[in-house]
Tab-separated table of C-alpha atoms in Angstrom:
chain	number	residue	atom	x	y	z
A	1	UNK	CA	106.469	82.027	76.135
A	2	UNK	CA	108.147	82.054	72.747
A	3	UNK	CA	105.933	83.686	70.126
A	4	UNK	CA	105.813	81.769	66.846
A	5	UNK	CA	104.467	82.364	63.379
A	6	UNK	CA	101.555	79.906	63.476
A	7	UNK	CA	100.051	81.552	66.568
A	8	UNK	CA	96.956	83.703	66.211
A	9	UNK	CA	97.892	87.324	66.629
A	10	UNK	CA	94.726	87.846	68.687
A	11	UNK	CA	95.909	85.278	71.236
A	12	UNK	CA	99.302	86.935	71.394
A	13	UNK	CA	97.768	90.333	72.127
A	14	UNK	CA	95.503	88.811	74.787
A	15	UNK	CA	98.575	87.278	76.337
A	16	UNK	CA	100.640	90.494	76.388
A	17	UNK	CA	98.941	93.833	75.830
A	18	UNK	CA	102.328	95.596	75.796
A	19	UNK	CA	102.559	94.456	72.196
A	20	UNK	CA	99.701	96.663	70.984
A	21	UNK	CA	101.894	99.694	70.162
A	22	UNK	CA	104.392	97.335	68.547
A	23	UNK	CA	101.943	95.916	66.028
A	24	UNK	CA	100.732	99.441	65.328
A	25	UNK	CA	104.261	100.299	64.210
A	26	UNK	CA	103.954	97.626	61.546
A	27	UNK	CA	100.739	99.230	60.439
A	28	UNK	CA	98.642	96.306	61.612
A	29	UNK	CA	95.237	97.558	62.713
A	30	UNK	CA	93.000	95.889	65.254
A	31	UNK	CA	90.159	93.872	63.757
A	32	UNK	CA	92.367	91.195	62.227
A	33	UNK	CA	90.082	88.309	63.199
A	34	UNK	CA	91.604	84.893	63.778
A	35	UNK	CA	94.526	85.259	61.383
A	36	UNK	CA	97.860	83.775	62.309
A	37	UNK	CA	100.995	85.884	62.547
A	38	UNK	CA	102.310	84.321	59.329
A	39	UNK	CA	99.090	85.159	57.468
A	40	UNK	CA	99.020	88.741	58.602
A	41	UNK	CA	102.675	89.222	57.698
A	42	UNK	CA	102.083	87.793	54.264
A	43	UNK	CA	99.118	90.071	53.661
A	44	UNK	CA	100.961	93.139	54.915
A	45	UNK	CA	104.224	92.188	53.188
A	46	UNK	CA	106.119	92.148	56.463
A	47	UNK	CA	109.195	89.963	56.915
A	48	UNK	CA	107.853	87.348	59.356
A	49	UNK	CA	111.213	86.603	60.980
A	50	UNK	CA	111.771	90.264	61.620
A	51	UNK	CA	108.279	90.781	63.023
A	52	UNK	CA	108.696	87.818	65.355
A	53	UNK	CA	112.089	89.033	66.529
A	54	UNK	CA	110.629	92.401	67.470
A	55	UNK	CA	107.527	90.896	69.112
A	56	UNK	CA	109.601	88.439	71.119
A	57	UNK	CA	112.097	91.039	72.225
A	58	UNK	CA	109.316	93.217	73.626
A	59	UNK	CA	107.578	90.244	75.160
A	60	UNK	CA	110.680	88.877	76.905
A	61	UNK	CA	113.567	91.225	77.543
A	62	UNK	CA	116.003	88.327	77.632
A	63	UNK	CA	114.993	87.008	74.219
A	64	UNK	CA	117.687	88.888	72.308
A	65	UNK	CA	120.469	87.491	74.473
A	66	UNK	CA	119.799	84.061	72.995
A	67	UNK	CA	118.575	84.823	69.482
A	68	UNK	CA	121.112	86.687	67.437
A	69	UNK	CA	120.678	84.968	64.069
A	70	UNK	CA	118.822	87.294	61.724
A	71	UNK	CA	117.142	86.984	58.387
A	72	UNK	CA	116.530	90.616	57.663
A	73	UNK	CA	118.334	93.675	56.444
A	74	UNK	CA	119.598	96.676	58.369
A	75	UNK	CA	117.379	98.857	56.195
A	76	UNK	CA	114.299	96.950	57.369
A	77	UNK	CA	115.392	97.336	60.960
A	78	UNK	CA	115.990	101.051	60.596
A	79	UNK	CA	112.617	101.527	59.005
A	80	UNK	CA	111.085	99.974	62.090
A	81	UNK	CA	113.224	102.040	64.476
A	82	UNK	CA	112.060	105.197	62.734
A	83	UNK	CA	108.428	104.123	63.114
A	84	UNK	CA	109.123	103.739	66.798
A	85	UNK	CA	110.592	107.225	66.993
A	86	UNK	CA	107.467	108.544	65.327
A	87	UNK	CA	105.340	106.770	67.889
A	88	UNK	CA	107.247	108.463	70.703
A	89	UNK	CA	107.202	111.921	69.179
A	90	UNK	CA	103.712	111.915	67.654
A	91	UNK	CA	101.802	109.836	70.228
A	92	UNK	CA	103.440	109.111	73.541
A	93	UNK	CA	105.121	112.423	74.273
A	94	UNK	CA	102.092	114.577	73.304
A	95	UNK	CA	99.857	112.308	75.442
A	96	UNK	CA	102.064	112.859	78.460
A	97	UNK	CA	102.360	116.581	77.773
A	98	UNK	CA	98.605	116.750	77.592
A	99	UNK	CA	98.214	114.964	80.939
A	100	UNK	CA	100.669	117.305	82.631
A	101	UNK	CA	99.139	120.458	81.246
A	102	UNK	CA	95.678	119.222	82.263
A	103	UNK	CA	96.983	118.733	85.783
A	104	UNK	CA	98.506	122.184	85.727
A	105	UNK	CA	95.208	123.746	84.675
A	106	UNK	CA	93.237	121.898	87.341
A	107	UNK	CA	95.759	122.439	90.115
A	108	UNK	CA	94.565	124.567	92.998
A	109	UNK	CA	97.086	124.135	95.763
A	110	UNK	CA	100.281	123.058	94.055
A	111	UNK	CA	100.314	125.019	90.861
A	112	UNK	CA	104.002	125.800	91.291
A	113	UNK	CA	104.905	122.110	91.613
A	114	UNK	CA	103.094	121.162	88.414
A	115	UNK	CA	104.700	124.072	86.696
A	116	UNK	CA	108.132	122.766	87.682
A	117	UNK	CA	107.131	119.270	86.600
A	118	UNK	CA	106.067	120.564	83.216
A	119	UNK	CA	109.360	122.376	82.708
A	120	UNK	CA	111.282	119.260	83.635
A	121	UNK	CA	109.341	117.160	81.162
A	122	UNK	CA	109.914	119.724	78.414
A	123	UNK	CA	113.627	119.520	79.149
A	124	UNK	CA	113.445	115.749	78.945
A	125	UNK	CA	111.602	115.990	75.650
A	126	UNK	CA	114.239	118.321	74.192
A	127	UNK	CA	116.922	115.831	75.075
A	128	UNK	CA	114.982	112.900	73.629
A	129	UNK	CA	114.324	114.807	70.403
A	130	UNK	CA	118.003	115.670	70.124
A	131	UNK	CA	118.958	112.047	70.606
A	132	UNK	CA	116.442	110.813	68.035
A	133	UNK	CA	117.526	113.498	65.606
A	134	UNK	CA	121.128	112.440	65.869
A	135	UNK	CA	120.218	108.831	65.181
A	136	UNK	CA	118.089	109.649	62.177
A	137	UNK	CA	120.415	112.182	60.606
A	138	UNK	CA	123.747	110.554	61.385
A	139	UNK	CA	123.614	106.964	62.544
A	140	UNK	CA	120.923	105.512	60.290
A	141	UNK	CA	122.152	107.013	57.004
A	142	UNK	CA	125.596	105.725	57.856
A	143	UNK	CA	124.240	102.204	58.395
A	144	UNK	CA	122.271	102.282	55.153
A	145	UNK	CA	125.366	103.448	53.249
A	146	UNK	CA	127.275	100.575	54.755
A	147	UNK	CA	124.690	98.002	53.754
A	148	UNK	CA	124.443	99.405	50.234
A	149	UNK	CA	128.221	99.280	49.915
A	150	UNK	CA	128.306	95.628	50.965
A	151	UNK	CA	125.450	94.692	48.632
A	152	UNK	CA	126.813	96.512	45.607
A	153	UNK	CA	130.363	95.535	46.465
A	154	UNK	CA	131.635	99.070	45.997
A	155	UNK	CA	133.058	101.181	48.760
A	156	UNK	CA	133.507	104.909	48.318
A	157	UNK	CA	136.513	106.584	49.938
A	158	UNK	CA	134.188	108.801	51.971
A	159	UNK	CA	132.534	105.732	53.497
A	160	UNK	CA	135.952	104.421	54.406
A	161	UNK	CA	136.796	107.562	56.272
A	162	UNK	CA	133.453	107.650	58.082
A	163	UNK	CA	134.017	104.112	59.325
A	164	UNK	CA	137.361	105.147	60.725
A	165	UNK	CA	136.047	108.380	62.108
A	166	UNK	CA	132.752	107.190	63.484
A	167	UNK	CA	132.316	103.431	63.957
A	168	UNK	CA	129.174	102.124	65.615
A	169	UNK	CA	130.837	101.076	68.856
A	170	UNK	CA	130.968	104.694	69.979
A	171	UNK	CA	127.203	104.901	69.739
A	172	UNK	CA	126.101	102.505	72.445
A	173	UNK	CA	126.627	104.637	75.549
A	174	UNK	CA	124.296	107.348	74.349
A	175	UNK	CA	121.001	106.049	75.695
A	176	UNK	CA	121.930	106.478	79.315
A	177	UNK	CA	121.143	110.077	80.142
A	178	UNK	CA	117.687	109.975	78.553
A	179	UNK	CA	116.849	106.947	80.688
A	180	UNK	CA	118.121	108.607	83.859
A	181	UNK	CA	115.942	111.682	83.455
A	182	UNK	CA	112.843	109.561	83.027
A	183	UNK	CA	113.671	107.510	86.114
A	184	UNK	CA	114.162	110.754	88.093
A	185	UNK	CA	110.830	112.050	86.902
A	186	UNK	CA	109.031	108.911	88.067
A	187	UNK	CA	110.734	109.097	91.433
A	188	UNK	CA	109.752	112.716	91.868
A	189	UNK	CA	106.105	111.907	91.163
A	190	UNK	CA	106.081	108.833	93.396
A	191	UNK	CA	107.988	110.312	96.299
A	192	UNK	CA	108.166	114.064	96.286
A	193	UNK	CA	105.260	115.736	94.574
A	194	UNK	CA	103.223	117.150	97.497
A	195	UNK	CA	100.350	114.675	97.922
A	196	UNK	CA	97.479	117.088	98.109
A	197	UNK	CA	95.392	116.555	95.008
A	198	UNK	CA	94.774	114.968	91.627
A	199	UNK	CA	95.796	111.465	92.640
A	200	UNK	CA	93.907	109.847	89.742
A	201	UNK	CA	95.678	111.980	87.172
A	202	UNK	CA	98.980	111.186	88.835
A	203	UNK	CA	98.350	107.437	88.545
A	204	UNK	CA	97.590	107.917	84.883
A	205	UNK	CA	100.706	110.009	84.342
A	206	UNK	CA	102.851	107.517	86.193
A	207	UNK	CA	101.411	104.676	84.146
A	208	UNK	CA	102.110	106.469	80.882
A	209	UNK	CA	105.673	107.241	81.974
A	210	UNK	CA	106.201	103.603	82.913
A	211	UNK	CA	104.875	102.427	79.550
A	212	UNK	CA	107.186	104.881	77.787
A	213	UNK	CA	110.121	103.780	79.922
A	214	UNK	CA	109.589	100.111	79.107
A	215	UNK	CA	109.190	100.853	75.426
A	216	UNK	CA	112.347	102.966	75.355
A	217	UNK	CA	114.286	100.241	77.154
A	218	UNK	CA	113.163	97.596	74.677
A	219	UNK	CA	113.946	99.979	71.839
A	220	UNK	CA	117.463	100.576	73.183
A	221	UNK	CA	117.881	96.825	73.597
A	222	UNK	CA	117.007	96.271	69.949
A	223	UNK	CA	119.525	98.911	68.923
A	224	UNK	CA	122.286	97.568	71.152
A	225	UNK	CA	121.711	93.868	70.551
A	226	UNK	CA	120.581	93.760	66.912
A	227	UNK	CA	121.598	96.958	65.164
A	228	UNK	CA	125.057	97.393	66.665
A	229	UNK	CA	126.279	93.796	66.066
A	230	UNK	CA	124.851	93.911	62.561
A	231	UNK	CA	126.680	97.124	61.773
A	232	UNK	CA	129.901	95.850	63.318
A	233	UNK	CA	129.690	92.933	60.901
A	234	UNK	CA	129.084	95.276	57.972
A	235	UNK	CA	132.012	97.471	59.047
A	236	UNK	CA	134.307	94.479	59.235
A	237	UNK	CA	133.112	93.296	55.853
A	238	UNK	CA	133.778	96.655	54.216
A	239	UNK	CA	137.165	97.134	55.845
A	240	UNK	CA	138.150	93.589	54.899
A	241	UNK	CA	137.783	94.396	51.214
B	1	UNK	CA	110.925	101.659	106.259
B	2	UNK	CA	114.520	101.032	105.341
B	3	UNK	CA	115.745	101.294	101.802
B	4	UNK	CA	115.174	98.414	99.403
B	5	UNK	CA	118.398	96.645	98.572
B	6	UNK	CA	118.876	95.988	94.897
B	7	UNK	CA	120.310	92.788	93.492
B	8	UNK	CA	121.577	92.241	89.967
B	9	UNK	CA	121.916	88.655	88.756
B	10	UNK	CA	124.344	87.533	86.051
B	11	UNK	CA	123.323	84.183	84.650
B	12	UNK	CA	122.361	82.420	81.450
B	13	UNK	CA	120.720	79.536	83.272
B	14	UNK	CA	116.980	80.006	83.593
B	15	UNK	CA	116.413	77.506	86.393
B	16	UNK	CA	119.219	79.021	88.393
B	17	UNK	CA	117.978	82.562	87.828
B	18	UNK	CA	114.441	81.656	88.824
B	19	UNK	CA	115.841	80.042	91.967
B	20	UNK	CA	117.926	83.069	92.885
B	21	UNK	CA	114.933	85.356	92.372
B	22	UNK	CA	112.878	83.201	94.716
B	23	UNK	CA	115.636	83.149	97.291
B	24	UNK	CA	116.005	86.923	97.261
B	25	UNK	CA	112.244	87.281	97.787
B	26	UNK	CA	112.607	85.346	101.039
B	27	UNK	CA	114.522	88.240	102.559
B	28	UNK	CA	112.464	91.311	103.187
B	29	UNK	CA	113.686	94.586	101.781
B	30	UNK	CA	115.515	93.009	98.863
B	31	UNK	CA	114.619	92.655	95.229
B	32	UNK	CA	116.173	91.439	92.017
B	33	UNK	CA	116.427	94.601	89.964
B	34	UNK	CA	117.654	92.998	86.789
B	35	UNK	CA	119.027	89.816	85.263
B	36	UNK	CA	121.792	90.009	82.671
B	37	UNK	CA	123.117	87.140	80.621
B	38	UNK	CA	126.864	86.663	80.626
B	39	UNK	CA	127.064	87.569	76.938
B	40	UNK	CA	125.771	91.140	77.413
B	41	UNK	CA	128.014	93.883	76.103
B	42	UNK	CA	129.503	96.402	78.531
B	43	UNK	CA	128.260	94.197	81.315
B	44	UNK	CA	130.181	95.930	84.085
B	45	UNK	CA	128.970	99.423	83.156
B	46	UNK	CA	125.402	98.186	82.911
B	47	UNK	CA	125.606	96.572	86.318
B	48	UNK	CA	127.089	99.674	87.950
B	49	UNK	CA	124.536	102.006	86.390
B	50	UNK	CA	121.804	100.093	88.224
B	51	UNK	CA	123.492	100.835	91.546
B	52	UNK	CA	122.913	97.444	93.085
B	53	UNK	CA	124.048	96.606	96.600
B	54	UNK	CA	124.620	93.011	95.538
B	55	UNK	CA	125.618	91.230	92.358
B	56	UNK	CA	124.970	87.499	92.267
B	57	UNK	CA	127.062	85.763	89.639
B	58	UNK	CA	126.781	82.341	88.074
B	59	UNK	CA	130.455	81.772	87.097
B	60	UNK	CA	129.429	79.211	84.453
B	61	UNK	CA	127.671	81.960	82.474
B	62	UNK	CA	130.795	84.044	82.113
B	63	UNK	CA	133.648	81.571	81.584
B	64	UNK	CA	136.799	83.454	80.664
B	65	UNK	CA	135.120	86.846	81.145
B	66	UNK	CA	134.657	86.145	84.856
B	67	UNK	CA	138.061	87.296	86.103
B	68	UNK	CA	137.869	90.640	84.335
B	69	UNK	CA	134.357	91.378	85.532
B	70	UNK	CA	135.274	90.516	89.115
B	71	UNK	CA	138.285	92.799	88.942
B	72	UNK	CA	136.175	95.664	87.606
B	73	UNK	CA	133.467	95.133	90.211
B	74	UNK	CA	136.087	95.008	92.922
B	75	UNK	CA	136.675	98.740	92.443
B	76	UNK	CA	133.060	99.431	93.372
B	77	UNK	CA	133.202	99.628	97.131
B	78	UNK	CA	129.423	99.715	97.571
B	79	UNK	CA	128.770	96.482	95.704
B	80	UNK	CA	129.057	93.055	97.295
B	81	UNK	CA	129.697	90.289	94.798
B	82	UNK	CA	128.281	86.854	95.526
B	83	UNK	CA	129.217	83.734	93.563
B	84	UNK	CA	126.925	80.766	92.994
B	85	UNK	CA	129.061	77.699	93.527
B	86	UNK	CA	128.596	74.002	94.129
B	87	UNK	CA	130.587	71.402	96.019
B	88	UNK	CA	132.119	70.317	92.738
B	89	UNK	CA	133.158	73.822	91.676
B	90	UNK	CA	136.785	74.476	90.923
B	91	UNK	CA	138.512	75.695	94.087
B	92	UNK	CA	140.179	78.335	91.986
B	93	UNK	CA	136.826	79.866	91.115
B	94	UNK	CA	135.425	79.614	94.633
B	95	UNK	CA	138.406	81.533	95.986
B	96	UNK	CA	137.718	84.428	93.610
B	97	UNK	CA	134.542	85.342	95.504
B	98	UNK	CA	134.413	86.976	98.909
B	99	UNK	CA	130.878	85.638	99.319
B	100	UNK	CA	129.335	82.446	97.987
B	101	UNK	CA	126.049	80.583	97.942
B	102	UNK	CA	126.105	76.827	97.475
B	103	UNK	CA	123.617	75.587	94.928
B	104	UNK	CA	123.248	72.256	96.737
B	105	UNK	CA	122.140	73.804	100.036
B	106	UNK	CA	118.501	73.608	101.067
B	107	UNK	CA	116.256	76.634	101.274
B	108	UNK	CA	116.863	77.465	104.926
B	109	UNK	CA	120.613	77.124	104.665
B	110	UNK	CA	120.570	79.444	101.664
B	111	UNK	CA	118.333	82.015	103.321
B	112	UNK	CA	120.595	81.996	106.359
B	113	UNK	CA	123.734	82.283	104.254
B	114	UNK	CA	122.300	85.166	102.243
B	115	UNK	CA	121.058	86.901	105.393
B	116	UNK	CA	124.583	86.682	106.809
B	117	UNK	CA	126.037	88.273	103.679
B	118	UNK	CA	123.397	90.973	103.611
B	119	UNK	CA	123.841	91.729	107.299
B	120	UNK	CA	121.293	93.028	109.746
B	121	UNK	CA	118.667	95.293	108.343
B	122	UNK	CA	119.594	98.847	109.121
B	123	UNK	CA	117.151	100.355	111.511
B	124	UNK	CA	116.957	103.885	110.340
B	125	UNK	CA	114.258	106.124	111.688
B	126	UNK	CA	111.239	105.522	109.526
B	127	UNK	CA	110.619	108.239	106.996
B	128	UNK	CA	113.847	109.988	107.794
B	129	UNK	CA	116.094	108.359	105.303
B	130	UNK	CA	115.653	110.941	102.609
B	131	UNK	CA	116.320	113.823	104.952
B	132	UNK	CA	119.411	115.650	103.811
B	133	UNK	CA	122.065	116.963	106.140
B	134	UNK	CA	122.674	120.687	106.343
B	135	UNK	CA	125.761	120.442	104.156
B	136	UNK	CA	123.967	118.277	101.590
B	137	UNK	CA	121.103	120.761	101.431
B	138	UNK	CA	123.572	123.590	100.827
B	139	UNK	CA	125.186	121.700	97.979
B	140	UNK	CA	121.825	120.762	96.503
B	141	UNK	CA	120.854	124.445	96.480
B	142	UNK	CA	124.000	125.405	94.612
B	143	UNK	CA	123.497	122.565	92.118
B	144	UNK	CA	119.955	123.727	91.493
B	145	UNK	CA	121.232	127.184	90.727
B	146	UNK	CA	123.372	125.729	87.997
B	147	UNK	CA	126.786	125.773	89.640
B	148	UNK	CA	129.394	123.183	88.651
B	149	UNK	CA	131.220	120.994	91.156
B	150	UNK	CA	134.237	123.289	90.934
B	151	UNK	CA	132.188	126.437	91.507
B	152	UNK	CA	130.440	124.883	94.495
B	153	UNK	CA	133.780	123.811	95.936
B	154	UNK	CA	135.151	127.340	95.612
B	155	UNK	CA	132.071	128.947	97.061
B	156	UNK	CA	131.745	126.672	100.084
B	157	UNK	CA	135.497	126.259	100.667
B	158	UNK	CA	135.458	122.519	100.021
B	159	UNK	CA	137.505	120.281	97.769
B	160	UNK	CA	135.888	119.106	94.538
B	161	UNK	CA	136.259	115.585	95.816
B	162	UNK	CA	134.191	116.397	98.914
B	163	UNK	CA	131.507	118.017	96.777
B	164	UNK	CA	131.325	114.901	94.652
B	165	UNK	CA	131.047	112.661	97.709
B	166	UNK	CA	128.158	114.774	98.962
B	167	UNK	CA	126.504	114.609	95.543
B	168	UNK	CA	126.673	110.849	95.568
B	169	UNK	CA	125.069	110.785	99.008
B	170	UNK	CA	122.325	113.151	97.889
B	171	UNK	CA	121.568	110.968	94.885
B	172	UNK	CA	121.486	107.849	97.012
B	173	UNK	CA	119.181	109.403	99.579
B	174	UNK	CA	116.745	110.950	97.111
B	175	UNK	CA	116.889	108.435	94.266
B	176	UNK	CA	117.428	111.322	91.850
B	177	UNK	CA	120.505	111.402	89.675
B	178	UNK	CA	120.341	114.142	87.059
B	179	UNK	CA	120.948	117.801	87.857
B	180	UNK	CA	117.564	118.711	86.376
B	181	UNK	CA	115.873	116.143	88.602
B	182	UNK	CA	117.673	117.495	91.659
B	183	UNK	CA	116.644	121.011	90.688
B	184	UNK	CA	113.004	119.915	90.553
B	185	UNK	CA	113.343	118.420	94.032
B	186	UNK	CA	114.933	121.614	95.378
B	187	UNK	CA	112.198	123.755	93.838
B	188	UNK	CA	109.325	121.611	95.088
B	189	UNK	CA	110.746	121.683	98.583
B	190	UNK	CA	111.309	125.412	98.335
B	191	UNK	CA	115.025	125.055	98.957
B	192	UNK	CA	115.619	127.483	96.119
B	193	UNK	CA	113.524	130.141	94.536
B	194	UNK	CA	112.366	129.584	90.964
B	195	UNK	CA	113.523	133.077	89.967
B	196	UNK	CA	117.041	132.296	91.092
B	197	UNK	CA	117.038	129.131	89.010
B	198	UNK	CA	115.641	130.849	85.948
B	199	UNK	CA	118.150	133.648	86.198
B	200	UNK	CA	120.874	131.061	85.861
B	201	UNK	CA	119.277	129.462	82.819
C-alpha cells in the first residue's frame, strides 16, 4: 500500500508497526490523535515529501526502485540519517546488550556460550560504531560541502580535490561486512547455541536482532538509493562548472 | 531436512514477480530470498552476496543490461540462471538462457518445468548436513585461532586455493560467513579453547 499525505498517521501505524521507530526519529510522539500525515508534518515543520519517502521506503522495500524524484535537500536527508544512527547507538544496541548480559547473569549451564556470544556482539558493535563514525565524520560533511557549493555557486579548490580523491561511488560497498556479522549472529542463536535454557530470552533477543537487521537494511537502502544518486548529481554539477 | 534452496528474482513487473513467488512456493524446500528490480545498482554483486542457488530473470526488466549480467552470472558455477520467456519472445534472448520458464504455461507445466531445472531433492541424512569433515574441522580450528589462509596452508601443507575451497564449504554448511562468527561456532562446540583464541587476540 502506498502511504499518502492525507492518510491518518494512526491508521498507518496500525497497518505497519515497523514504522514506530521511524516516526520517533522525526520527533513525532505517540498520542497524535486523528491527525493526517500532512497535518502532523506541518505542525512539526517536517518536509512532507521527505517524510513520506522515508515512511514508504521502510514500509515497502521496493518503493525506492520506482520513486527517485525528490523534493528535499541532502542536508535534510543527512539530518535524518544521523537521527537513525543515534537510534541504533542510544536505543537498539544498548537494549540488545542488556538482553545478552541478562542472559549471561541468569545462565546456569551454558555460561561459556553466552560469554562468547557477548564478546561477538561487542565486536559487532565496535565495527558498527566505526562504520557510523566514518559516515558522520567523513561522508556527511563532504556531502554538505557539496550541496553548499552548488547552492552558493562557489567551489573551493579543496572541494575539487576531495571530489577527485573521494567520490561517493566508492562508498557503497561498505555496508556489507556489518550485515554479514549480524546474519552470522542470528544463525548462531537459531542453530548452534546449545538449547538447554532461557528460550524466552532467546526469542526476545532474536526478535530484537531481526528488527535491527531490517532497520539497518532499510537504512542502507536509503543511503544507496537516495543519498548516493543525489551526491553523484551534485558531484557532476560541481565538476561541470 | 535438506537445505533450503534460495531463489533471487530480477523483475520490475509486479504481477510477474508475484507469480514467480507463488510458483516457487509450490516446490518444497525452496524460497524466494529477495526480489531486485532491474534498475538496482551493482545488481550482480548484490545477487551473488545472497548466495542463491537460482536466479530467475525477467529479461524485459533489464533490456540492454541483460547480456552483461548473464555473462557475470555465468562465472558463478553454483548459480543456475532461469529466464522467464514467452512464445513471442525474441529467439535471440531465449537462446541466452540455459533454463527457461514459459509465462504462458499453466501451473502444472510450470511446476514440472521448474522441478526439472531444480533436480531431485538431495536426500542427505537428516541433521547431518552441518557436520564438518575432519579436514574442514581442522581448518575451522586454525581460522578460529586467528590464522590467515596462507598461514593455514603452510601449517597443514595445503595450497591456499585448497584452504579457500574448504572455507567456502564450511561457510555453506554452517551458514556462517565471517571469521568472528566461525570462531564463535568453534568455541561453542569446544573445537578450540577460549584461552588459545584470546592469546591470539
